[in-house]
Amino acid sequence: MDTLLSVIIPTYNDADKIIRCLDSVLNQANRDYYEVIVVNDGSTDETADILKKYKGDILVLNQKNGGVSSARNNGIAHARGRYLWFVDADDSISSNSIDPGLISVLKKNYDMILFGFKKVVGHQSSIVKNNSNMVLFGDDVRSNFVSIFTTNTLNNPWNKMYRKDLIVKNKIKFNDFAVGEDAMFNYEVAPKIKSLCILNTVKYTYYI
């Protein structure tokens, strides 16, 4: 079966959080359509031992500590999916994130898929998402760009799925900035987008 999505999870010393993340990603109904790549960025805690318990369910890439950008780029290089989804090891995804509706969208070859997320701060949570589903092409992507990303935030990579061909053909990579590498990646991707699918469903939980 065609691998439609590569979920790329960089991790560094996340032994206290990685289980929550991995279980949320692996406990999806459409397991045949996606792969899970975990890039262990030189962890010195029990992260590596935890990852061994998921043998057969995930691809583990072990590397010397090089930072989150290096880890994500390593994941991109090994990804087989049509789309890339960057998930942080201290976050999680919703129980029905990879549902039949998303599978249908992944088969349509949009440049980017944008979706909602839940932001959790302590015991408080809030939802960030667009009001409705929509698909934009060409000039419509540009003319609606500010309003779309004012609502959904442009900088973060985890509330988006990127068509891998777009990233690879344009040689876009995460840089090694100490701060702002996510934003710079999206700033390079944004001008290349000719088709954008917006989903008003919440697929990600961001823990602050």
mmCIF file with all atom_site columns, C-alpha atoms in Angstrom:
data_model
loop_
_atom_site.group_PDB
_atom_site.id
_atom_site.type_symbol
_atom_site.label_atom_id
_atom_site.label_alt_id
_atom_site.label_comp_id
_atom_site.label_asym_id
_atom_site.label_entity_id
_atom_site.label_seq_id
_atom_site.pdbx_PDB_ins_code
_atom_site.Cartn_x
_atom_site.Cartn_y
_atom_site.Cartn_z
_atom_site.occupancy
_atom_site.B_iso_or_equiv
_atom_site.pdbx_formal_charge
_atom_site.auth_seq_id
_atom_site.auth_comp_id
_atom_site.auth_asym_id
_atom_site.auth_atom_id
_atom_site.pdbx_PDB_model_num
ATOM 1   C CA . MET A 1 1   ? 0.000   0.000  0.000  1.00 0.00 ? 1   MET A CA 1
ATOM 2   C CA . ASP A 1 2   ? 1.210   3.490  -0.844 1.00 0.00 ? 2   ASP A CA 1
ATOM 3   C CA . THR A 1 3   ? 2.785   5.335  2.101  1.00 0.00 ? 3   THR A CA 1
ATOM 4   C CA . LEU A 1 4   ? 0.939   8.631  2.094  1.00 0.00 ? 4   LEU A CA 1
ATOM 5   C CA . LEU A 1 5   ? 2.411   10.199 5.199  1.00 0.00 ? 5   LEU A CA 1
ATOM 6   C CA . SER A 1 6   ? 5.730   10.182 7.043  1.00 0.00 ? 6   SER A CA 1
ATOM 7   C CA . VAL A 1 7   ? 5.435   11.279 10.663 1.00 0.00 ? 7   VAL A CA 1
ATOM 8   C CA . ILE A 1 8   ? 8.859   12.581 11.678 1.00 0.00 ? 8   ILE A CA 1
ATOM 9   C CA . ILE A 1 9   ? 9.579   12.898 15.405 1.00 0.00 ? 9   ILE A CA 1
ATOM 10  C CA . PRO A 1 10  ? 12.913  14.367 16.546 1.00 0.00 ? 10  PRO A CA 1
ATOM 11  C CA . THR A 1 11  ? 13.763  13.541 20.140 1.00 0.00 ? 11  THR A CA 1
ATOM 12  C CA . TYR A 1 12  ? 16.446  14.506 22.625 1.00 0.00 ? 12  TYR A CA 1
ATOM 13  C CA . ASN A 1 13  ? 16.157  13.372 26.250 1.00 0.00 ? 13  ASN A CA 1
ATOM 14  C CA . ASP A 1 14  ? 12.372  13.044 26.125 1.00 0.00 ? 14  ASP A CA 1
ATOM 15  C CA . ALA A 1 15  ? 12.071  9.855  28.187 1.00 0.00 ? 15  ALA A CA 1
ATOM 16  C CA . ASP A 1 16  ? 9.340   11.413 30.324 1.00 0.00 ? 16  ASP A CA 1
ATOM 17  C CA . LYS A 1 17  ? 7.195   12.409 27.325 1.00 0.00 ? 17  LYS A CA 1
ATOM 18  C CA . ILE A 1 18  ? 8.007   10.250 24.278 1.00 0.00 ? 18  ILE A CA 1
ATOM 19  C CA . ILE A 1 19  ? 5.644   7.406  25.258 1.00 0.00 ? 19  ILE A CA 1
ATOM 20  C CA . ARG A 1 20  ? 2.631   9.730  25.254 1.00 0.00 ? 20  ARG A CA 1
ATOM 21  C CA . CYS A 1 21  ? 3.652   11.034 21.845 1.00 0.00 ? 21  CYS A CA 1
ATOM 22  C CA . LEU A 1 22  ? 4.367   7.655  20.240 1.00 0.00 ? 22  LEU A CA 1
ATOM 23  C CA . ASP A 1 23  ? 1.229   6.013  21.581 1.00 0.00 ? 23  ASP A CA 1
ATOM 24  C CA . SER A 1 24  ? -0.897  8.826  20.181 1.00 0.00 ? 24  SER A CA 1
ATOM 25  C CA . VAL A 1 25  ? 0.738   8.488  16.758 1.00 0.00 ? 25  VAL A CA 1
ATOM 26  C CA . LEU A 1 26  ? 0.641   4.703  16.595 1.00 0.00 ? 26  LEU A CA 1
ATOM 27  C CA . ASN A 1 27  ? -2.927  4.317  17.866 1.00 0.00 ? 27  ASN A CA 1
ATOM 28  C CA . GLN A 1 28  ? -4.526  5.535  14.648 1.00 0.00 ? 28  GLN A CA 1
ATOM 29  C CA . ALA A 1 29  ? -7.076  3.605  12.607 1.00 0.00 ? 29  ALA A CA 1
ATOM 30  C CA . ASN A 1 30  ? -5.338  3.887  9.228  1.00 0.00 ? 30  ASN A CA 1
ATOM 31  C CA . ARG A 1 31  ? -1.938  2.495  10.193 1.00 0.00 ? 31  ARG A CA 1
ATOM 32  C CA . ASP A 1 32  ? -1.180  1.129  6.712  1.00 0.00 ? 32  ASP A CA 1
ATOM 33  C CA . TYR A 1 33  ? -1.090  4.588  5.168  1.00 0.00 ? 33  TYR A CA 1
ATOM 34  C CA . TYR A 1 34  ? 1.657   6.169  7.271  1.00 0.00 ? 34  TYR A CA 1
ATOM 35  C CA . GLU A 1 35  ? 5.101   5.485  8.670  1.00 0.00 ? 35  GLU A CA 1
ATOM 36  C CA . VAL A 1 36  ? 6.680   6.776  11.869 1.00 0.00 ? 36  VAL A CA 1
ATOM 37  C CA . ILE A 1 37  ? 10.301  7.933  11.858 1.00 0.00 ? 37  ILE A CA 1
ATOM 38  C CA . VAL A 1 38  ? 11.902  8.823  15.192 1.00 0.00 ? 38  VAL A CA 1
ATOM 39  C CA . VAL A 1 39  ? 15.260  10.575 15.052 1.00 0.00 ? 39  VAL A CA 1
ATOM 40  C CA . ASN A 1 40  ? 17.144  10.106 18.309 1.00 0.00 ? 40  ASN A CA 1
ATOM 41  C CA . ASP A 1 41  ? 19.404  13.157 18.460 1.00 0.00 ? 41  ASP A CA 1
ATOM 42  C CA . GLY A 1 42  ? 22.052  11.743 20.781 1.00 0.00 ? 42  GLY A CA 1
ATOM 43  C CA . SER A 1 43  ? 19.839  11.349 23.850 1.00 0.00 ? 43  SER A CA 1
ATOM 44  C CA . THR A 1 44  ? 21.689  10.579 27.093 1.00 0.00 ? 44  THR A CA 1
ATOM 45  C CA . ASP A 1 45  ? 18.660  9.541  29.170 1.00 0.00 ? 45  ASP A CA 1
ATOM 46  C CA . GLU A 1 46  ? 16.446  6.449  28.759 1.00 0.00 ? 46  GLU A CA 1
ATOM 47  C CA . THR A 1 47  ? 14.944  7.601  25.445 1.00 0.00 ? 47  THR A CA 1
ATOM 48  C CA . ALA A 1 48  ? 16.902  5.041  23.386 1.00 0.00 ? 48  ALA A CA 1
ATOM 49  C CA . ASP A 1 49  ? 15.722  2.178  25.615 1.00 0.00 ? 49  ASP A CA 1
ATOM 50  C CA . ILE A 1 50  ? 12.121  3.297  25.305 1.00 0.00 ? 50  ILE A CA 1
ATOM 51  C CA . LEU A 1 51  ? 12.378  3.425  21.521 1.00 0.00 ? 51  LEU A CA 1
ATOM 52  C CA . LYS A 1 52  ? 13.594  -0.185 21.442 1.00 0.00 ? 52  LYS A CA 1
ATOM 53  C CA . LYS A 1 53  ? 10.239  -1.245 22.898 1.00 0.00 ? 53  LYS A CA 1
ATOM 54  C CA . TYR A 1 54  ? 8.539   0.054  19.728 1.00 0.00 ? 54  TYR A CA 1
ATOM 55  C CA . LYS A 1 55  ? 10.688  -2.050 17.422 1.00 0.00 ? 55  LYS A CA 1
ATOM 56  C CA . GLY A 1 56  ? 8.740   -3.038 14.335 1.00 0.00 ? 56  GLY A CA 1
ATOM 57  C CA . ASP A 1 57  ? 6.315   -0.123 14.673 1.00 0.00 ? 57  ASP A CA 1
ATOM 58  C CA . ILE A 1 58  ? 8.722   2.741  14.074 1.00 0.00 ? 58  ILE A CA 1
ATOM 59  C CA . LEU A 1 59  ? 11.932  3.459  12.184 1.00 0.00 ? 59  LEU A CA 1
ATOM 60  C CA . VAL A 1 60  ? 14.582  4.755  14.587 1.00 0.00 ? 60  VAL A CA 1
ATOM 61  C CA . LEU A 1 61  ? 17.443  6.862  13.273 1.00 0.00 ? 61  LEU A CA 1
ATOM 62  C CA . ASN A 1 62  ? 20.220  7.370  15.812 1.00 0.00 ? 62  ASN A CA 1
ATOM 63  C CA . GLN A 1 63  ? 22.566  10.289 15.314 1.00 0.00 ? 63  GLN A CA 1
ATOM 64  C CA . LYS A 1 64  ? 25.089  12.342 17.246 1.00 0.00 ? 64  LYS A CA 1
ATOM 65  C CA . ASN A 1 65  ? 23.555  15.365 18.896 1.00 0.00 ? 65  ASN A CA 1
ATOM 66  C CA . GLY A 1 66  ? 23.126  17.990 16.207 1.00 0.00 ? 66  GLY A CA 1
ATOM 67  C CA . GLY A 1 67  ? 19.943  19.785 17.165 1.00 0.00 ? 67  GLY A CA 1
ATOM 68  C CA . VAL A 1 68  ? 16.320  19.587 16.098 1.00 0.00 ? 68  VAL A CA 1
ATOM 69  C CA . SER A 1 69  ? 16.977  20.922 12.590 1.00 0.00 ? 69  SER A CA 1
ATOM 70  C CA . SER A 1 70  ? 19.574  18.255 11.891 1.00 0.00 ? 70  SER A CA 1
ATOM 71  C CA . ALA A 1 71  ? 17.205  15.596 13.212 1.00 0.00 ? 71  ALA A CA 1
ATOM 72  C CA . ARG A 1 72  ? 14.308  16.758 11.043 1.00 0.00 ? 72  ARG A CA 1
ATOM 73  C CA . ASN A 1 73  ? 16.515  16.919 7.952  1.00 0.00 ? 73  ASN A CA 1
ATOM 74  C CA . ASN A 1 74  ? 17.657  13.363 8.656  1.00 0.00 ? 74  ASN A CA 1
ATOM 75  C CA . GLY A 1 75  ? 14.027  12.308 8.864  1.00 0.00 ? 75  GLY A CA 1
ATOM 76  C CA . ILE A 1 76  ? 13.229  13.978 5.536  1.00 0.00 ? 76  ILE A CA 1
ATOM 77  C CA . ALA A 1 77  ? 16.118  12.144 3.875  1.00 0.00 ? 77  ALA A CA 1
ATOM 78  C CA . HIS A 1 78  ? 14.712  8.765  4.967  1.00 0.00 ? 78  HIS A CA 1
ATOM 79  C CA . ALA A 1 79  ? 11.006  9.487  4.487  1.00 0.00 ? 79  ALA A CA 1
ATOM 80  C CA . ARG A 1 80  ? 9.002   7.379  2.015  1.00 0.00 ? 80  ARG A CA 1
ATOM 81  C CA . GLY A 1 81  ? 5.701   9.204  2.398  1.00 0.00 ? 81  GLY A CA 1
ATOM 82  C CA . ARG A 1 82  ? 4.046   11.547 -0.057 1.00 0.00 ? 82  ARG A CA 1
ATOM 83  C CA . TYR A 1 83  ? 3.656   14.044 2.798  1.00 0.00 ? 83  TYR A CA 1
ATOM 84  C CA . LEU A 1 84  ? 5.776   15.034 5.796  1.00 0.00 ? 84  LEU A CA 1
ATOM 85  C CA . TRP A 1 85  ? 4.367   15.762 9.249  1.00 0.00 ? 85  TRP A CA 1
ATOM 86  C CA . PHE A 1 86  ? 6.782   17.029 11.897 1.00 0.00 ? 86  PHE A CA 1
ATOM 87  C CA . VAL A 1 87  ? 5.596   16.077 15.384 1.00 0.00 ? 87  VAL A CA 1
ATOM 88  C CA . ASP A 1 88  ? 7.462   17.165 18.522 1.00 0.00 ? 88  ASP A CA 1
ATOM 89  C CA . ALA A 1 89  ? 8.239   14.441 21.045 1.00 0.00 ? 89  ALA A CA 1
ATOM 90  C CA . ASP A 1 90  ? 6.699   16.378 23.941 1.00 0.00 ? 90  ASP A CA 1
ATOM 91  C CA . ASP A 1 91  ? 3.375   16.831 22.121 1.00 0.00 ? 91  ASP A CA 1
ATOM 92  C CA . SER A 1 92  ? 0.713   14.417 20.845 1.00 0.00 ? 92  SER A CA 1
ATOM 93  C CA . ILE A 1 93  ? -1.823  14.017 18.059 1.00 0.00 ? 93  ILE A CA 1
ATOM 94  C CA . SER A 1 94  ? -5.578  13.517 18.339 1.00 0.00 ? 94  SER A CA 1
ATOM 95  C CA . SER A 1 95  ? -7.006  9.996  18.435 1.00 0.00 ? 95  SER A CA 1
ATOM 96  C CA . ASN A 1 96  ? -8.660  10.374 15.030 1.00 0.00 ? 96  ASN A CA 1
ATOM 97  C CA . SER A 1 97  ? -6.084  12.599 13.337 1.00 0.00 ? 97  SER A CA 1
ATOM 98  C CA . ILE A 1 98  ? -5.316  10.197 10.499 1.00 0.00 ? 98  ILE A CA 1
ATOM 99  C CA . ASP A 1 99  ? -8.929  9.495  9.595  1.00 0.00 ? 99  ASP A CA 1
ATOM 100 C CA . PRO A 1 100 ? -10.558 8.568  6.244  1.00 0.00 ? 100 PRO A CA 1
ATOM 101 C CA . GLY A 1 101 ? -11.109 12.261 5.508  1.00 0.00 ? 101 GLY A CA 1
ATOM 102 C CA . LEU A 1 102 ? -7.405  13.004 5.830  1.00 0.00 ? 102 LEU A CA 1
ATOM 103 C CA . ILE A 1 103 ? -6.480  9.935  3.781  1.00 0.00 ? 103 ILE A CA 1
ATOM 104 C CA . SER A 1 104 ? -8.690  11.256 0.987  1.00 0.00 ? 104 SER A CA 1
ATOM 105 C CA . VAL A 1 105 ? -6.993  14.655 1.158  1.00 0.00 ? 105 VAL A CA 1
ATOM 106 C CA . LEU A 1 106 ? -3.513  13.126 1.159  1.00 0.00 ? 106 LEU A CA 1
ATOM 107 C CA . LYS A 1 107 ? -4.306  11.414 -2.141 1.00 0.00 ? 107 LYS A CA 1
ATOM 108 C CA . LYS A 1 108 ? -5.045  14.723 -3.874 1.00 0.00 ? 108 LYS A CA 1
ATOM 109 C CA . ASN A 1 109 ? -1.500  16.099 -3.930 1.00 0.00 ? 109 ASN A CA 1
ATOM 110 C CA . TYR A 1 110 ? -1.936  19.586 -2.456 1.00 0.00 ? 110 TYR A CA 1
ATOM 111 C CA . ASP A 1 111 ? 1.311   21.412 -1.693 1.00 0.00 ? 111 ASP A CA 1
ATOM 112 C CA . MET A 1 112 ? 0.376   21.950 1.943  1.00 0.00 ? 112 MET A CA 1
ATOM 113 C CA . ILE A 1 113 ? -2.355  20.814 4.320  1.00 0.00 ? 113 ILE A CA 1
ATOM 114 C CA . LEU A 1 114 ? -3.131  23.109 7.241  1.00 0.00 ? 114 LEU A CA 1
ATOM 115 C CA . PHE A 1 115 ? -5.205  22.067 10.268 1.00 0.00 ? 115 PHE A CA 1
ATOM 116 C CA . GLY A 1 116 ? -6.194  23.105 13.771 1.00 0.00 ? 116 GLY A CA 1
ATOM 117 C CA . PHE A 1 117 ? -4.522  22.359 17.089 1.00 0.00 ? 117 PHE A CA 1
ATOM 118 C CA . LYS A 1 118 ? -5.205  22.433 20.809 1.00 0.00 ? 118 LYS A CA 1
ATOM 119 C CA . LYS A 1 119 ? -2.875  24.530 22.944 1.00 0.00 ? 119 LYS A CA 1
ATOM 120 C CA . VAL A 1 120 ? -2.465  23.312 26.527 1.00 0.00 ? 120 VAL A CA 1
ATOM 121 C CA . VAL A 1 121 ? -0.965  25.454 29.276 1.00 0.00 ? 121 VAL A CA 1
ATOM 122 C CA . GLY A 1 122 ? -1.144  23.724 32.634 1.00 0.00 ? 122 GLY A CA 1
ATOM 123 C CA . HIS A 1 123 ? -4.824  22.881 33.204 1.00 0.00 ? 123 HIS A CA 1
ATOM 124 C CA . GLN A 1 124 ? -6.040  25.402 30.631 1.00 0.00 ? 124 GLN A CA 1
ATOM 125 C CA . SER A 1 125 ? -6.554  24.676 26.932 1.00 0.00 ? 125 SER A CA 1
ATOM 126 C CA . SER A 1 126 ? -7.685  26.544 23.842 1.00 0.00 ? 126 SER A CA 1
ATOM 127 C CA . ILE A 1 127 ? -8.406  25.646 20.229 1.00 0.00 ? 127 ILE A CA 1
ATOM 128 C CA . VAL A 1 128 ? -6.729  27.326 17.256 1.00 0.00 ? 128 VAL A CA 1
ATOM 129 C CA . LYS A 1 129 ? -8.253  26.623 13.858 1.00 0.00 ? 129 LYS A CA 1
ATOM 130 C CA . ASN A 1 130 ? -9.942  28.113 10.815 1.00 0.00 ? 130 ASN A CA 1
ATOM 131 C CA . ASN A 1 131 ? -13.719 28.296 10.795 1.00 0.00 ? 131 ASN A CA 1
ATOM 132 C CA . SER A 1 132 ? -14.267 26.123 7.741  1.00 0.00 ? 132 SER A CA 1
ATOM 133 C CA . ASN A 1 133 ? -12.646 23.746 5.288  1.00 0.00 ? 133 ASN A CA 1
ATOM 134 C CA . MET A 1 134 ? -11.399 25.254 2.051  1.00 0.00 ? 134 MET A CA 1
ATOM 135 C CA . VAL A 1 135 ? -9.004  24.653 -0.818 1.00 0.00 ? 135 VAL A CA 1
ATOM 136 C CA . LEU A 1 136 ? -7.084  27.527 -2.388 1.00 0.00 ? 136 LEU A CA 1
ATOM 137 C CA . PHE A 1 137 ? -5.020  27.643 -5.573 1.00 0.00 ? 137 PHE A CA 1
ATOM 138 C CA . GLY A 1 138 ? -2.534  30.093 -7.067 1.00 0.00 ? 138 GLY A CA 1
ATOM 139 C CA . ASP A 1 139 ? -3.427  33.749 -6.537 1.00 0.00 ? 139 ASP A CA 1
ATOM 140 C CA . ASP A 1 140 ? -6.070  32.823 -3.958 1.00 0.00 ? 140 ASP A CA 1
ATOM 141 C CA . VAL A 1 141 ? -3.350  31.368 -1.730 1.00 0.00 ? 141 VAL A CA 1
ATOM 142 C CA . ARG A 1 142 ? -1.452  34.664 -1.851 1.00 0.00 ? 142 ARG A CA 1
ATOM 143 C CA . SER A 1 143 ? -4.458  36.967 -1.441 1.00 0.00 ? 143 SER A CA 1
ATOM 144 C CA . ASN A 1 144 ? -5.709  35.035 1.609  1.00 0.00 ? 144 ASN A CA 1
ATOM 145 C CA . PHE A 1 145 ? -2.283  34.324 3.078  1.00 0.00 ? 145 PHE A CA 1
ATOM 146 C CA . VAL A 1 146 ? -2.309  36.896 5.876  1.00 0.00 ? 146 VAL A CA 1
ATOM 147 C CA . SER A 1 147 ? -5.801  36.078 7.137  1.00 0.00 ? 147 SER A CA 1
ATOM 148 C CA . ILE A 1 148 ? -5.169  32.317 7.041  1.00 0.00 ? 148 ILE A CA 1
ATOM 149 C CA . PHE A 1 149 ? -1.903  32.384 8.930  1.00 0.00 ? 149 PHE A CA 1
ATOM 150 C CA . THR A 1 150 ? -2.958  35.076 11.365 1.00 0.00 ? 150 THR A CA 1
ATOM 151 C CA . THR A 1 151 ? -5.489  32.522 12.598 1.00 0.00 ? 151 THR A CA 1
ATOM 152 C CA . ASN A 1 152 ? -3.393  29.378 12.349 1.00 0.00 ? 152 ASN A CA 1
ATOM 153 C CA . THR A 1 153 ? 0.157   30.721 12.862 1.00 0.00 ? 153 THR A CA 1
ATOM 154 C CA . LEU A 1 154 ? 2.728   30.356 10.110 1.00 0.00 ? 154 LEU A CA 1
ATOM 155 C CA . ASN A 1 155 ? 5.849   29.653 12.144 1.00 0.00 ? 155 ASN A CA 1
ATOM 156 C CA . ASN A 1 156 ? 5.102   26.200 13.568 1.00 0.00 ? 156 ASN A CA 1
ATOM 157 C CA . PRO A 1 157 ? 5.688   23.096 11.413 1.00 0.00 ? 157 PRO A CA 1
ATOM 158 C CA . TRP A 1 158 ? 3.466   20.708 13.393 1.00 0.00 ? 158 TRP A CA 1
ATOM 159 C CA . ASN A 1 159 ? 0.081   22.094 12.315 1.00 0.00 ? 159 ASN A CA 1
ATOM 160 C CA . LYS A 1 160 ? 0.949   21.494 8.676  1.00 0.00 ? 160 LYS A CA 1
ATOM 161 C CA . MET A 1 161 ? 1.663   18.594 6.336  1.00 0.00 ? 161 MET A CA 1
ATOM 162 C CA . TYR A 1 162 ? 4.079   19.289 3.497  1.00 0.00 ? 162 TYR A CA 1
ATOM 163 C CA . ARG A 1 163 ? 4.182   17.571 0.124  1.00 0.00 ? 163 ARG A CA 1
ATOM 164 C CA . LYS A 1 164 ? 7.602   15.950 0.154  1.00 0.00 ? 164 LYS A CA 1
ATOM 165 C CA . ASP A 1 165 ? 8.282   16.603 -3.537 1.00 0.00 ? 165 ASP A CA 1
ATOM 166 C CA . LEU A 1 166 ? 7.879   20.339 -2.927 1.00 0.00 ? 166 LEU A CA 1
ATOM 167 C CA . ILE A 1 167 ? 10.458  20.260 -0.138 1.00 0.00 ? 167 ILE A CA 1
ATOM 168 C CA . VAL A 1 168 ? 12.972  18.040 -1.921 1.00 0.00 ? 168 VAL A CA 1
ATOM 169 C CA . LYS A 1 169 ? 12.785  19.630 -5.380 1.00 0.00 ? 169 LYS A CA 1
ATOM 170 C CA . ASN A 1 170 ? 13.289  23.100 -3.918 1.00 0.00 ? 170 ASN A CA 1
ATOM 171 C CA . LYS A 1 171 ? 16.091  21.865 -1.622 1.00 0.00 ? 171 LYS A CA 1
ATOM 172 C CA . ILE A 1 172 ? 14.394  23.332 1.449  1.00 0.00 ? 172 ILE A CA 1
ATOM 173 C CA . LYS A 1 173 ? 15.891  22.273 4.760  1.00 0.00 ? 173 LYS A CA 1
ATOM 174 C CA . PHE A 1 174 ? 15.714  23.286 8.398  1.00 0.00 ? 174 PHE A CA 1
ATOM 175 C CA . ASN A 1 175 ? 18.687  25.513 9.202  1.00 0.00 ? 175 ASN A CA 1
ATOM 176 C CA . ASP A 1 176 ? 20.814  25.368 12.323 1.00 0.00 ? 176 ASP A CA 1
ATOM 177 C CA . PHE A 1 177 ? 19.634  28.636 13.880 1.00 0.00 ? 177 PHE A CA 1
ATOM 178 C CA . ALA A 1 178 ? 19.449  28.486 17.672 1.00 0.00 ? 178 ALA A CA 1
ATOM 179 C CA . VAL A 1 179 ? 16.028  30.171 17.491 1.00 0.00 ? 179 VAL A CA 1
ATOM 180 C CA . GLY A 1 180 ? 13.550  30.526 14.644 1.00 0.00 ? 180 GLY A CA 1
ATOM 181 C CA . GLU A 1 181 ? 14.454  27.513 12.525 1.00 0.00 ? 181 GLU A CA 1
ATOM 182 C CA . ASP A 1 182 ? 10.772  26.562 12.237 1.00 0.00 ? 182 ASP A CA 1
ATOM 183 C CA . ALA A 1 183 ? 9.793   30.006 11.004 1.00 0.00 ? 183 ALA A CA 1
ATOM 184 C CA . MET A 1 184 ? 12.605  30.168 8.469  1.00 0.00 ? 184 MET A CA 1
ATOM 185 C CA . PHE A 1 185 ? 11.633  26.773 7.051  1.00 0.00 ? 185 PHE A CA 1
ATOM 186 C CA . ASN A 1 186 ? 8.051   27.936 6.543  1.00 0.00 ? 186 ASN A CA 1
ATOM 187 C CA . TYR A 1 187 ? 9.184   31.267 5.093  1.00 0.00 ? 187 TYR A CA 1
ATOM 188 C CA . GLU A 1 188 ? 11.054  29.295 2.427  1.00 0.00 ? 188 GLU A CA 1
ATOM 189 C CA . VAL A 1 189 ? 8.111   26.978 1.786  1.00 0.00 ? 189 VAL A CA 1
ATOM 190 C CA . ALA A 1 190 ? 5.424   29.686 1.626  1.00 0.00 ? 190 ALA A CA 1
ATOM 191 C CA . PRO A 1 191 ? 6.361   31.263 -1.747 1.00 0.00 ? 191 PRO A CA 1
ATOM 192 C CA . LYS A 1 192 ? 6.363   27.807 -3.359 1.00 0.00 ? 192 LYS A CA 1
ATOM 193 C CA . ILE A 1 193 ? 2.796   26.929 -2.371 1.00 0.00 ? 193 ILE A CA 1
ATOM 194 C CA . LYS A 1 194 ? 0.427   26.773 -5.324 1.00 0.00 ? 194 LYS A CA 1
ATOM 195 C CA . SER A 1 195 ? -2.290  24.745 -3.621 1.00 0.00 ? 195 SER A CA 1
ATOM 196 C CA . LEU A 1 196 ? -3.367  24.824 0.012  1.00 0.00 ? 196 LEU A CA 1
ATOM 197 C CA . CYS A 1 197 ? -5.938  22.612 1.716  1.00 0.00 ? 197 CYS A CA 1
ATOM 198 C CA . ILE A 1 198 ? -7.303  23.984 4.991  1.00 0.00 ? 198 ILE A CA 1
ATOM 199 C CA . LEU A 1 199 ? -9.052  21.640 7.427  1.00 0.00 ? 199 LEU A CA 1
ATOM 200 C CA . ASN A 1 200 ? -11.015 22.977 10.378 1.00 0.00 ? 200 ASN A CA 1
ATOM 201 C CA . THR A 1 201 ? -10.394 19.820 12.393 1.00 0.00 ? 201 THR A CA 1
ATOM 202 C CA . VAL A 1 202 ? -8.026  19.643 15.377 1.00 0.00 ? 202 VAL A CA 1
ATOM 203 C CA . LYS A 1 203 ? -5.276  17.104 14.796 1.00 0.00 ? 203 LYS A CA 1
ATOM 204 C CA . TYR A 1 204 ? -2.496  18.160 17.158 1.00 0.00 ? 204 TYR A CA 1
ATOM 205 C CA . THR A 1 205 ? -2.036  18.947 20.856 1.00 0.00 ? 205 THR A CA 1
ATOM 206 C CA . TYR A 1 206 ? 0.678   21.450 21.686 1.00 0.00 ? 206 TYR A CA 1
ATOM 207 C CA . TYR A 1 207 ? 1.844   21.375 25.306 1.00 0.00 ? 207 TYR A CA 1
ATOM 208 C CA . ILE A 1 208 ? 3.523   24.528 26.597 1.00 0.00 ? 208 ILE A CA 1
#
